[in-house]
């Protein structure tokens, strides 16, 4: 009789153990899937001292955060500041520092009344321009043309990004434009003479002198917004780490129950 009871208890324990093992592996699978999905979606792009968080569209240098320029495409300075509370318009000195970090071959200044342009040599494919566009956003600015006089065919897609910025230190109610473009190469066919020419546009970075009003907007231009680094002195547990800690806790509970 005691042997029979013991056999029944053992069978029940075996079934419970199998169920607990199934739960254990379900939790492991779910945790792996969630963490893998999060890491797949949350990517960090780093260059120089700048890092882009693709989840938030924020570029950080460790002390200052920049919102990607293409996020505000089509907005005026006024409307972007209303829409993005806590952000401010990038100043002349902040844009000077940014361009100096990426395009150091040129001497940039914070003089808002000076037109500043740095172009690379023809046919030079300089990676830093693509890096800047990867961080701050971009749009395709090259499009084929075909009219009665000529046709223009691009052999690569030219990327560029532009944004309003400035401090209006001279009080004329005008602000500036910063722009970065990579290189492009195209073939131009003159229909009347049946002549084919090569057209090359070098990579360049520029800052225009103040000519933009607070209410001006354009679909091809964003607004350079900045703010101090958020939680720079606080160590936060990331979401994947939180999920992992929670899952490990659940695994511990399952393990304890399986021993009973």
JSON list of N, CA and C in Angstrom, two decimals, residues 87-154:
[
{"chain": "A", "resi": 87, "resn": "UNK", "atom": "N", "xyz": [13.76, 71.55, -26.51]},
{"chain": "A", "resi": 87, "resn": "UNK", "atom": "CA", "xyz": [14.85, 71.71, -27.46]},
{"chain": "A", "resi": 87, "resn": "UNK", "atom": "C", "xyz": [15.01, 73.20, -27.79]},
{"chain": "A", "resi": 88, "resn": "UNK", "atom": "N", "xyz": [16.19, 73.57, -28.26]},
{"chain": "A", "resi": 88, "resn": "UNK", "atom": "CA", "xyz": [16.45, 74.94, -28.68]},
{"chain": "A", "resi": 88, "resn": "UNK", "atom": "C", "xyz": [17.16, 74.93, -30.03]},
{"chain": "A", "resi": 89, "resn": "UNK", "atom": "N", "xyz": [17.15, 76.07, -30.69]},
{"chain": "A", "resi": 89, "resn": "UNK", "atom": "CA", "xyz": [17.80, 76.18, -32.00]},
{"chain": "A", "resi": 89, "resn": "UNK", "atom": "C", "xyz": [19.32, 76.17, -31.82]},
{"chain": "A", "resi": 90, "resn": "UNK", "atom": "N", "xyz": [20.01, 75.37, -32.64]},
{"chain": "A", "resi": 90, "resn": "UNK", "atom": "CA", "xyz": [21.47, 75.31, -32.56]},
{"chain": "A", "resi": 90, "resn": "UNK", "atom": "C", "xyz": [22.06, 76.69, -32.84]},
{"chain": "A", "resi": 91, "resn": "UNK", "atom": "N", "xyz": [23.00, 77.09, -32.02]},
{"chain": "A", "resi": 91, "resn": "UNK", "atom": "CA", "xyz": [23.61, 78.42, -32.13]},
{"chain": "A", "resi": 91, "resn": "UNK", "atom": "C", "xyz": [24.72, 78.42, -33.19]},
{"chain": "A", "resi": 92, "resn": "UNK", "atom": "N", "xyz": [25.22, 79.60, -33.49]},
{"chain": "A", "resi": 92, "resn": "UNK", "atom": "CA", "xyz": [26.33, 79.73, -34.43]},
{"chain": "A", "resi": 92, "resn": "UNK", "atom": "C", "xyz": [27.56, 78.96, -33.95]},
{"chain": "A", "resi": 93, "resn": "UNK", "atom": "N", "xyz": [27.87, 79.09, -32.68]},
{"chain": "A", "resi": 93, "resn": "UNK", "atom": "CA", "xyz": [29.07, 78.43, -32.13]},
{"chain": "A", "resi": 93, "resn": "UNK", "atom": "C", "xyz": [28.90, 76.91, -32.08]},
{"chain": "A", "resi": 94, "resn": "UNK", "atom": "N", "xyz": [27.69, 76.43, -31.83]},
{"chain": "A", "resi": 94, "resn": "UNK", "atom": "CA", "xyz": [27.46, 74.99, -31.81]},
{"chain": "A", "resi": 94, "resn": "UNK", "atom": "C", "xyz": [27.59, 74.39, -33.20]},
{"chain": "A", "resi": 95, "resn": "UNK", "atom": "N", "xyz": [27.10, 75.10, -34.21]},
{"chain": "A", "resi": 95, "resn": "UNK", "atom": "CA", "xyz": [27.25, 74.60, -35.58]},
{"chain": "A", "resi": 95, "resn": "UNK", "atom": "C", "xyz": [28.70, 74.67, -36.02]},
{"chain": "A", "resi": 96, "resn": "UNK", "atom": "N", "xyz": [29.41, 75.72, -35.62]},
{"chain": "A", "resi": 96, "resn": "UNK", "atom": "CA", "xyz": [30.83, 75.82, -35.92]},
{"chain": "A", "resi": 96, "resn": "UNK", "atom": "C", "xyz": [31.59, 74.63, -35.34]},
{"chain": "A", "resi": 97, "resn": "UNK", "atom": "N", "xyz": [31.29, 74.27, -34.10]},
{"chain": "A", "resi": 97, "resn": "UNK", "atom": "CA", "xyz": [31.96, 73.14, -33.44]},
{"chain": "A", "resi": 97, "resn": "UNK", "atom": "C", "xyz": [31.63, 71.83, -34.14]},
{"chain": "A", "resi": 98, "resn": "UNK", "atom": "N", "xyz": [30.37, 71.66, -34.55]},
{"chain": "A", "resi": 98, "resn": "UNK", "atom": "CA", "xyz": [29.95, 70.44, -35.23]},
{"chain": "A", "resi": 98, "resn": "UNK", "atom": "C", "xyz": [30.69, 70.27, -36.55]},
{"chain": "A", "resi": 99, "resn": "UNK", "atom": "N", "xyz": [30.71, 71.32, -37.36]},
{"chain": "A", "resi": 99, "resn": "UNK", "atom": "CA", "xyz": [31.39, 71.23, -38.66]},
{"chain": "A", "resi": 99, "resn": "UNK", "atom": "C", "xyz": [32.90, 71.06, -38.48]},
{"chain": "A", "resi": 100, "resn": "UNK", "atom": "N", "xyz": [33.45, 71.67, -37.46]},
{"chain": "A", "resi": 100, "resn": "UNK", "atom": "CA", "xyz": [34.89, 71.52, -37.21]},
{"chain": "A", "resi": 100, "resn": "UNK", "atom": "C", "xyz": [35.24, 70.09, -36.84]},
{"chain": "A", "resi": 101, "resn": "UNK", "atom": "N", "xyz": [34.33, 69.40, -36.15]},
{"chain": "A", "resi": 101, "resn": "UNK", "atom": "CA", "xyz": [34.57, 68.01, -35.77]},
{"chain": "A", "resi": 101, "resn": "UNK", "atom": "C", "xyz": [34.57, 67.09, -36.99]},
{"chain": "A", "resi": 102, "resn": "UNK", "atom": "N", "xyz": [33.74, 67.38, -37.98]},
{"chain": "A", "resi": 102, "resn": "UNK", "atom": "CA", "xyz": [33.61, 66.49, -39.14]},
{"chain": "A", "resi": 102, "resn": "UNK", "atom": "C", "xyz": [34.44, 66.95, -40.34]},
{"chain": "A", "resi": 103, "resn": "UNK", "atom": "N", "xyz": [34.49, 68.24, -40.57]},
{"chain": "A", "resi": 103, "resn": "UNK", "atom": "CA", "xyz": [35.15, 68.76, -41.78]},
{"chain": "A", "resi": 103, "resn": "UNK", "atom": "C", "xyz": [36.29, 69.69, -41.35]},
{"chain": "A", "resi": 104, "resn": "UNK", "atom": "N", "xyz": [37.28, 69.09, -40.75]},
{"chain": "A", "resi": 104, "resn": "UNK", "atom": "CA", "xyz": [38.36, 69.85, -40.11]},
{"chain": "A", "resi": 104, "resn": "UNK", "atom": "C", "xyz": [39.35, 70.43, -41.11]},
{"chain": "A", "resi": 105, "resn": "UNK", "atom": "N", "xyz": [39.24, 70.07, -42.39]},
{"chain": "A", "resi": 105, "resn": "UNK", "atom": "CA", "xyz": [40.15, 70.64, -43.39]},
{"chain": "A", "resi": 105, "resn": "UNK", "atom": "C", "xyz": [39.84, 72.11, -43.65]},
{"chain": "A", "resi": 106, "resn": "UNK", "atom": "N", "xyz": [38.68, 72.56, -43.19]},
{"chain": "A", "resi": 106, "resn": "UNK", "atom": "CA", "xyz": [38.30, 73.95, -43.36]},
{"chain": "A", "resi": 106, "resn": "UNK", "atom": "C", "xyz": [38.28, 74.64, -42.00]},
{"chain": "A", "resi": 107, "resn": "UNK", "atom": "N", "xyz": [38.56, 75.95, -42.00]},
{"chain": "A", "resi": 107, "resn": "UNK", "atom": "CA", "xyz": [38.46, 76.73, -40.77]},
{"chain": "A", "resi": 107, "resn": "UNK", "atom": "C", "xyz": [37.09, 77.38, -40.71]},
{"chain": "A", "resi": 108, "resn": "UNK", "atom": "N", "xyz": [36.24, 76.89, -39.82]},
{"chain": "A", "resi": 108, "resn": "UNK", "atom": "CA", "xyz": [34.88, 77.39, -39.70]},
{"chain": "A", "resi": 108, "resn": "UNK", "atom": "C", "xyz": [34.81, 78.47, -38.62]},
{"chain": "A", "resi": 109, "resn": "UNK", "atom": "N", "xyz": [33.89, 79.41, -38.79]},
{"chain": "A", "resi": 109, "resn": "UNK", "atom": "CA", "xyz": [33.71, 80.46, -37.80]},
{"chain": "A", "resi": 109, "resn": "UNK", "atom": "C", "xyz": [32.24, 80.53, -37.40]},
{"chain": "A", "resi": 110, "resn": "UNK", "atom": "N", "xyz": [31.98, 81.27, -36.33]},
{"chain": "A", "resi": 110, "resn": "UNK", "atom": "CA", "xyz": [30.61, 81.47, -35.87]},
{"chain": "A", "resi": 110, "resn": "UNK", "atom": "C", "xyz": [30.02, 82.78, -36.39]},
{"chain": "A", "resi": 111, "resn": "UNK", "atom": "N", "xyz": [30.68, 83.38, -37.37]},
{"chain": "A", "resi": 111, "resn": "UNK", "atom": "CA", "xyz": [30.22, 84.65, -37.95]},
{"chain": "A", "resi": 111, "resn": "UNK", "atom": "C", "xyz": [29.00, 84.39, -38.83]},
{"chain": "A", "resi": 112, "resn": "UNK", "atom": "N", "xyz": [27.83, 84.82, -38.38]},
{"chain": "A", "resi": 112, "resn": "UNK", "atom": "CA", "xyz": [26.60, 84.54, -39.10]},
{"chain": "A", "resi": 112, "resn": "UNK", "atom": "C", "xyz": [26.44, 85.36, -40.38]},
{"chain": "A", "resi": 113, "resn": "UNK", "atom": "N", "xyz": [27.27, 86.34, -40.58]},
{"chain": "A", "resi": 113, "resn": "UNK", "atom": "CA", "xyz": [27.20, 87.18, -41.78]},
{"chain": "A", "resi": 113, "resn": "UNK", "atom": "C", "xyz": [28.18, 86.72, -42.86]},
{"chain": "A", "resi": 114, "resn": "UNK", "atom": "N", "xyz": [28.83, 85.59, -42.63]},
{"chain": "A", "resi": 114, "resn": "UNK", "atom": "CA", "xyz": [29.84, 85.09, -43.58]},
{"chain": "A", "resi": 114, "resn": "UNK", "atom": "C", "xyz": [29.35, 83.81, -44.25]},
{"chain": "A", "resi": 115, "resn": "UNK", "atom": "N", "xyz": [29.43, 83.77, -45.57]},
{"chain": "A", "resi": 115, "resn": "UNK", "atom": "CA", "xyz": [29.10, 82.57, -46.34]},
{"chain": "A", "resi": 115, "resn": "UNK", "atom": "C", "xyz": [30.33, 81.66, -46.32]},
{"chain": "A", "resi": 116, "resn": "UNK", "atom": "N", "xyz": [30.17, 80.43, -45.82]},
{"chain": "A", "resi": 116, "resn": "UNK", "atom": "CA", "xyz": [31.30, 79.52, -45.67]},
{"chain": "A", "resi": 116, "resn": "UNK", "atom": "C", "xyz": [31.04, 78.24, -46.46]},
{"chain": "A", "resi": 117, "resn": "UNK", "atom": "N", "xyz": [32.00, 77.87, -47.29]},
{"chain": "A", "resi": 117, "resn": "UNK", "atom": "CA", "xyz": [31.86, 76.68, -48.14]},
{"chain": "A", "resi": 117, "resn": "UNK", "atom": "C", "xyz": [33.18, 75.93, -48.19]},
{"chain": "A", "resi": 118, "resn": "UNK", "atom": "N", "xyz": [33.10, 74.62, -48.02]},
{"chain": "A", "resi": 118, "resn": "UNK", "atom": "CA", "xyz": [34.27, 73.76, -48.20]},
{"chain": "A", "resi": 118, "resn": "UNK", "atom": "C", "xyz": [33.90, 72.64, -49.16]},
{"chain": "A", "resi": 119, "resn": "UNK", "atom": "N", "xyz": [34.58, 72.59, -50.31]},
{"chain": "A", "resi": 119, "resn": "UNK", "atom": "CA", "xyz": [34.34, 71.54, -51.31]},
{"chain": "A", "resi": 119, "resn": "UNK", "atom": "C", "xyz": [35.57, 70.65, -51.43]},
{"chain": "A", "resi": 120, "resn": "UNK", "atom": "N", "xyz": [35.33, 69.38, -51.63]},
{"chain": "A", "resi": 120, "resn": "UNK", "atom": "CA", "xyz": [36.42, 68.44, -51.85]},
{"chain": "A", "resi": 120, "resn": "UNK", "atom": "C", "xyz": [36.89, 68.52, -53.30]},
{"chain": "A", "resi": 121, "resn": "UNK", "atom": "N", "xyz": [38.02, 67.93, -53.58]},
{"chain": "A", "resi": 121, "resn": "UNK", "atom": "CA", "xyz": [38.54, 67.91, -54.94]},
{"chain": "A", "resi": 121, "resn": "UNK", "atom": "C", "xyz": [37.65, 67.05, -55.83]},
{"chain": "A", "resi": 122, "resn": "UNK", "atom": "N", "xyz": [37.58, 67.34, -57.14]},
{"chain": "A", "resi": 122, "resn": "UNK", "atom": "CA", "xyz": [36.76, 66.53, -58.04]},
{"chain": "A", "resi": 122, "resn": "UNK", "atom": "C", "xyz": [37.13, 65.05, -57.97]},
{"chain": "A", "resi": 123, "resn": "UNK", "atom": "N", "xyz": [36.09, 64.23, -58.00]},
{"chain": "A", "resi": 123, "resn": "UNK", "atom": "CA", "xyz": [36.21, 62.77, -58.00]},
{"chain": "A", "resi": 123, "resn": "UNK", "atom": "C", "xyz": [36.75, 62.20, -56.69]},
{"chain": "A", "resi": 124, "resn": "UNK", "atom": "N", "xyz": [36.84, 63.03, -55.65]},
{"chain": "A", "resi": 124, "resn": "UNK", "atom": "CA", "xyz": [37.25, 62.52, -54.34]},
{"chain": "A", "resi": 124, "resn": "UNK", "atom": "C", "xyz": [36.02, 62.03, -53.57]},
{"chain": "A", "resi": 125, "resn": "UNK", "atom": "N", "xyz": [36.01, 60.75, -53.28]},
{"chain": "A", "resi": 125, "resn": "UNK", "atom": "CA", "xyz": [34.93, 60.18, -52.47]},
{"chain": "A", "resi": 125, "resn": "UNK", "atom": "C", "xyz": [35.40, 60.16, -51.02]},
{"chain": "A", "resi": 126, "resn": "UNK", "atom": "N", "xyz": [35.02, 61.18, -50.27]},
{"chain": "A", "resi": 126, "resn": "UNK", "atom": "CA", "xyz": [35.48, 61.34, -48.89]},
{"chain": "A", "resi": 126, "resn": "UNK", "atom": "C", "xyz": [34.45, 60.74, -47.94]},
{"chain": "A", "resi": 127, "resn": "UNK", "atom": "N", "xyz": [34.79, 59.67, -47.23]},
{"chain": "A", "resi": 127, "resn": "UNK", "atom": "CA", "xyz": [33.80, 58.94, -46.41]},
{"chain": "A", "resi": 127, "resn": "UNK", "atom": "C", "xyz": [33.12, 59.77, -45.32]},
{"chain": "A", "resi": 128, "resn": "UNK", "atom": "N", "xyz": [33.79, 60.83, -44.82]},
{"chain": "A", "resi": 128, "resn": "UNK", "atom": "CA", "xyz": [33.24, 61.56, -43.68]},
{"chain": "A", "resi": 128, "resn": "UNK", "atom": "C", "xyz": [31.90, 62.22, -44.03]},
{"chain": "A", "resi": 129, "resn": "UNK", "atom": "N", "xyz": [31.69, 62.53, -45.31]},
{"chain": "A", "resi": 129, "resn": "UNK", "atom": "CA", "xyz": [30.41, 63.12, -45.71]},
{"chain": "A", "resi": 129, "resn": "UNK", "atom": "C", "xyz": [29.28, 62.10, -45.57]},
{"chain": "A", "resi": 130, "resn": "UNK", "atom": "N", "xyz": [29.53, 60.89, -46.03]},
{"chain": "A", "resi": 130, "resn": "UNK", "atom": "CA", "xyz": [28.54, 59.83, -45.86]},
{"chain": "A", "resi": 130, "resn": "UNK", "atom": "C", "xyz": [28.30, 59.53, -44.39]},
{"chain": "A", "resi": 131, "resn": "UNK", "atom": "N", "xyz": [29.36, 59.60, -43.60]},
{"chain": "A", "resi": 131, "resn": "UNK", "atom": "CA", "xyz": [29.22, 59.37, -42.16]},
{"chain": "A", "resi": 131, "resn": "UNK", "atom": "C", "xyz": [28.31, 60.41, -41.52]},
{"chain": "A", "resi": 132, "resn": "UNK", "atom": "N", "xyz": [28.52, 61.67, -41.88]},
{"chain": "A", "resi": 132, "resn": "UNK", "atom": "CA", "xyz": [27.68, 62.75, -41.35]},
{"chain": "A", "resi": 132, "resn": "UNK", "atom": "C", "xyz": [26.22, 62.51, -41.73]},
{"chain": "A", "resi": 133, "resn": "UNK", "atom": "N", "xyz": [25.98, 62.13, -42.98]},
{"chain": "A", "resi": 133, "resn": "UNK", "atom": "CA", "xyz": [24.61, 61.89, -43.46]},
{"chain": "A", "resi": 133, "resn": "UNK", "atom": "C", "xyz": [23.99, 60.68, -42.77]},
{"chain": "A", "resi": 134, "resn": "UNK", "atom": "N", "xyz": [24.79, 59.67, -42.47]},
{"chain": "A", "resi": 134, "resn": "UNK", "atom": "CA", "xyz": [24.28, 58.51, -41.73]},
{"chain": "A", "resi": 134, "resn": "UNK", "atom": "C", "xyz": [23.80, 58.92, -40.34]},
{"chain": "A", "resi": 135, "resn": "UNK", "atom": "N", "xyz": [24.49, 59.87, -39.74]},
{"chain": "A", "resi": 135, "resn": "UNK", "atom": "CA", "xyz": [24.15, 60.30, -38.39]},
{"chain": "A", "resi": 135, "resn": "UNK", "atom": "C", "xyz": [22.98, 61.28, -38.36]},
{"chain": "A", "resi": 136, "resn": "UNK", "atom": "N", "xyz": [23.04, 62.31, -39.20]},
{"chain": "A", "resi": 136, "resn": "UNK", "atom": "CA", "xyz": [22.09, 63.42, -39.09]},
{"chain": "A", "resi": 136, "resn": "UNK", "atom": "C", "xyz": [20.92, 63.33, -40.06]},
{"chain": "A", "resi": 137, "resn": "UNK", "atom": "N", "xyz": [20.88, 62.27, -40.88]},
{"chain": "A", "resi": 137, "resn": "UNK", "atom": "CA", "xyz": [19.78, 62.09, -41.81]},
{"chain": "A", "resi": 137, "resn": "UNK", "atom": "C", "xyz": [20.14, 62.57, -43.20]},
{"chain": "A", "resi": 138, "resn": "UNK", "atom": "N", "xyz": [19.35, 62.17, -44.19]},
{"chain": "A", "resi": 138, "resn": "UNK", "atom": "CA", "xyz": [19.64, 62.56, -45.56]},
{"chain": "A", "resi": 138, "resn": "UNK", "atom": "C", "xyz": [18.42, 62.38, -46.45]},
{"chain": "A", "resi": 139, "resn": "UNK", "atom": "N", "xyz": [18.49, 62.98, -47.60]},
{"chain": "A", "resi": 139, "resn": "UNK", "atom": "CA", "xyz": [17.50, 62.78, -48.64]},
{"chain": "A", "resi": 139, "resn": "UNK", "atom": "C", "xyz": [18.23, 62.71, -49.97]},
{"chain": "A", "resi": 140, "resn": "UNK", "atom": "N", "xyz": [17.60, 62.07, -50.96]},
{"chain": "A", "resi": 140, "resn": "UNK", "atom": "CA", "xyz": [18.20, 61.98, -52.29]},
{"chain": "A", "resi": 140, "resn": "UNK", "atom": "C", "xyz": [17.93, 63.28, -53.03]},
{"chain": "A", "resi": 141, "resn": "UNK", "atom": "N", "xyz": [18.99, 63.95, -53.45]},
{"chain": "A", "resi": 141, "resn": "UNK", "atom": "CA", "xyz": [18.83, 65.24, -54.14]},
{"chain": "A", "resi": 141, "resn": "UNK", "atom": "C", "xyz": [19.11, 65.15, -55.63]},
{"chain": "A", "resi": 142, "resn": "UNK", "atom": "N", "xyz": [19.51, 63.97, -56.09]},
{"chain": "A", "resi": 142, "resn": "UNK", "atom": "CA", "xyz": [19.81, 63.80, -57.52]},
{"chain": "A", "resi": 142, "resn": "UNK", "atom": "C", "xyz": [18.64, 63.13, -58.22]},
{"chain": "A", "resi": 143, "resn": "UNK", "atom": "N", "xyz": [18.17, 63.73, -59.29]},
{"chain": "A", "resi": 143, "resn": "UNK", "atom": "CA", "xyz": [17.08, 63.15, -60.08]},
{"chain": "A", "resi": 143, "resn": "UNK", "atom": "C", "xyz": [17.37, 63.38, -61.55]},
{"chain": "A", "resi": 144, "resn": "UNK", "atom": "N", "xyz": [17.13, 62.36, -62.36]},
{"chain": "A", "resi": 144, "resn": "UNK", "atom": "CA", "xyz": [17.39, 62.46, -63.79]},
{"chain": "A", "resi": 144, "resn": "UNK", "atom": "C", "xyz": [16.51, 63.53, -64.44]},
{"chain": "A", "resi": 145, "resn": "UNK", "atom": "N", "xyz": [17.04, 64.15, -65.47]},
{"chain": "A", "resi": 145, "resn": "UNK", "atom": "CA", "xyz": [16.33, 65.21, -66.20]},
{"chain": "A", "resi": 145, "resn": "UNK", "atom": "C", "xyz": [16.29, 64.84, -67.68]},
{"chain": "A", "resi": 146, "resn": "UNK", "atom": "N", "xyz": [15.15, 65.07, -68.29]},
{"chain": "A", "resi": 146, "resn": "UNK", "atom": "CA", "xyz": [15.02, 64.84, -69.74]},
{"chain": "A", "resi": 146, "resn": "UNK", "atom": "C", "xyz": [14.08, 65.89, -70.31]},
{"chain": "A", "resi": 147, "resn": "UNK", "atom": "N", "xyz": [14.64, 66.84, -71.04]},
{"chain": "A", "resi": 147, "resn": "UNK", "atom": "CA", "xyz": [13.82, 67.88, -71.68]},
{"chain": "A", "resi": 147, "resn": "UNK", "atom": "C", "xyz": [14.21, 68.02, -73.15]},
{"chain": "A", "resi": 148, "resn": "UNK", "atom": "N", "xyz": [13.73, 69.07, -73.79]},
{"chain": "A", "resi": 148, "resn": "UNK", "atom": "CA", "xyz": [13.97, 69.24, -75.22]},
{"chain": "A", "resi": 148, "resn": "UNK", "atom": "C", "xyz": [15.44, 69.51, -75.53]},
{"chain": "A", "resi": 149, "resn": "UNK", "atom": "N", "xyz": [16.16, 70.11, -74.60]},
{"chain": "A", "resi": 149, "resn": "UNK", "atom": "CA", "xyz": [17.54, 70.49, -74.86]},
{"chain": "A", "resi": 149, "resn": "UNK", "atom": "C", "xyz": [18.55, 69.40, -74.52]},
{"chain": "A", "resi": 150, "resn": "UNK", "atom": "N", "xyz": [18.34, 68.71, -73.39]},
{"chain": "A", "resi": 150, "resn": "UNK", "atom": "CA", "xyz": [19.33, 67.73, -72.96]},
{"chain": "A", "resi": 150, "resn": "UNK", "atom": "C", "xyz": [18.69, 66.69, -72.03]},
{"chain": "A", "resi": 151, "resn": "UNK", "atom": "N", "xyz": [19.44, 65.63, -71.79]},
{"chain": "A", "resi": 151, "resn": "UNK", "atom": "CA", "xyz": [19.06, 64.65, -70.76]},
{"chain": "A", "resi": 151, "resn": "UNK", "atom": "C", "xyz": [20.24, 64.51, -69.80]},
{"chain": "A", "resi": 152, "resn": "UNK", "atom": "N", "xyz": [19.92, 64.36, -68.53]},
{"chain": "A", "resi": 152, "resn": "UNK", "atom": "CA", "xyz": [20.95, 64.23, -67.50]},
{"chain": "A", "resi": 152, "resn": "UNK", "atom": "C", "xyz": [20.67, 62.95, -66.71]},
{"chain": "A", "resi": 153, "resn": "UNK", "atom": "N", "xyz": [21.61, 62.03, -66.73]},
{"chain": "A", "resi": 153, "resn": "UNK", "atom": "CA", "xyz": [21.43, 60.74, -66.07]},
{"chain": "A", "resi": 153, "resn": "UNK", "atom": "C", "xyz": [22.47, 60.58, -64.97]},
{"chain": "A", "resi": 154, "resn": "UNK", "atom": "N", "xyz": [22.01, 60.42, -63.74]},
{"chain": "A", "resi": 154, "resn": "UNK", "atom": "CA", "xyz": [22.92, 60.25, -62.61]},
{"chain": "A", "resi": 154, "resn": "UNK", "atom": "C", "xyz": [23.37, 58.79, -62.51]}
]
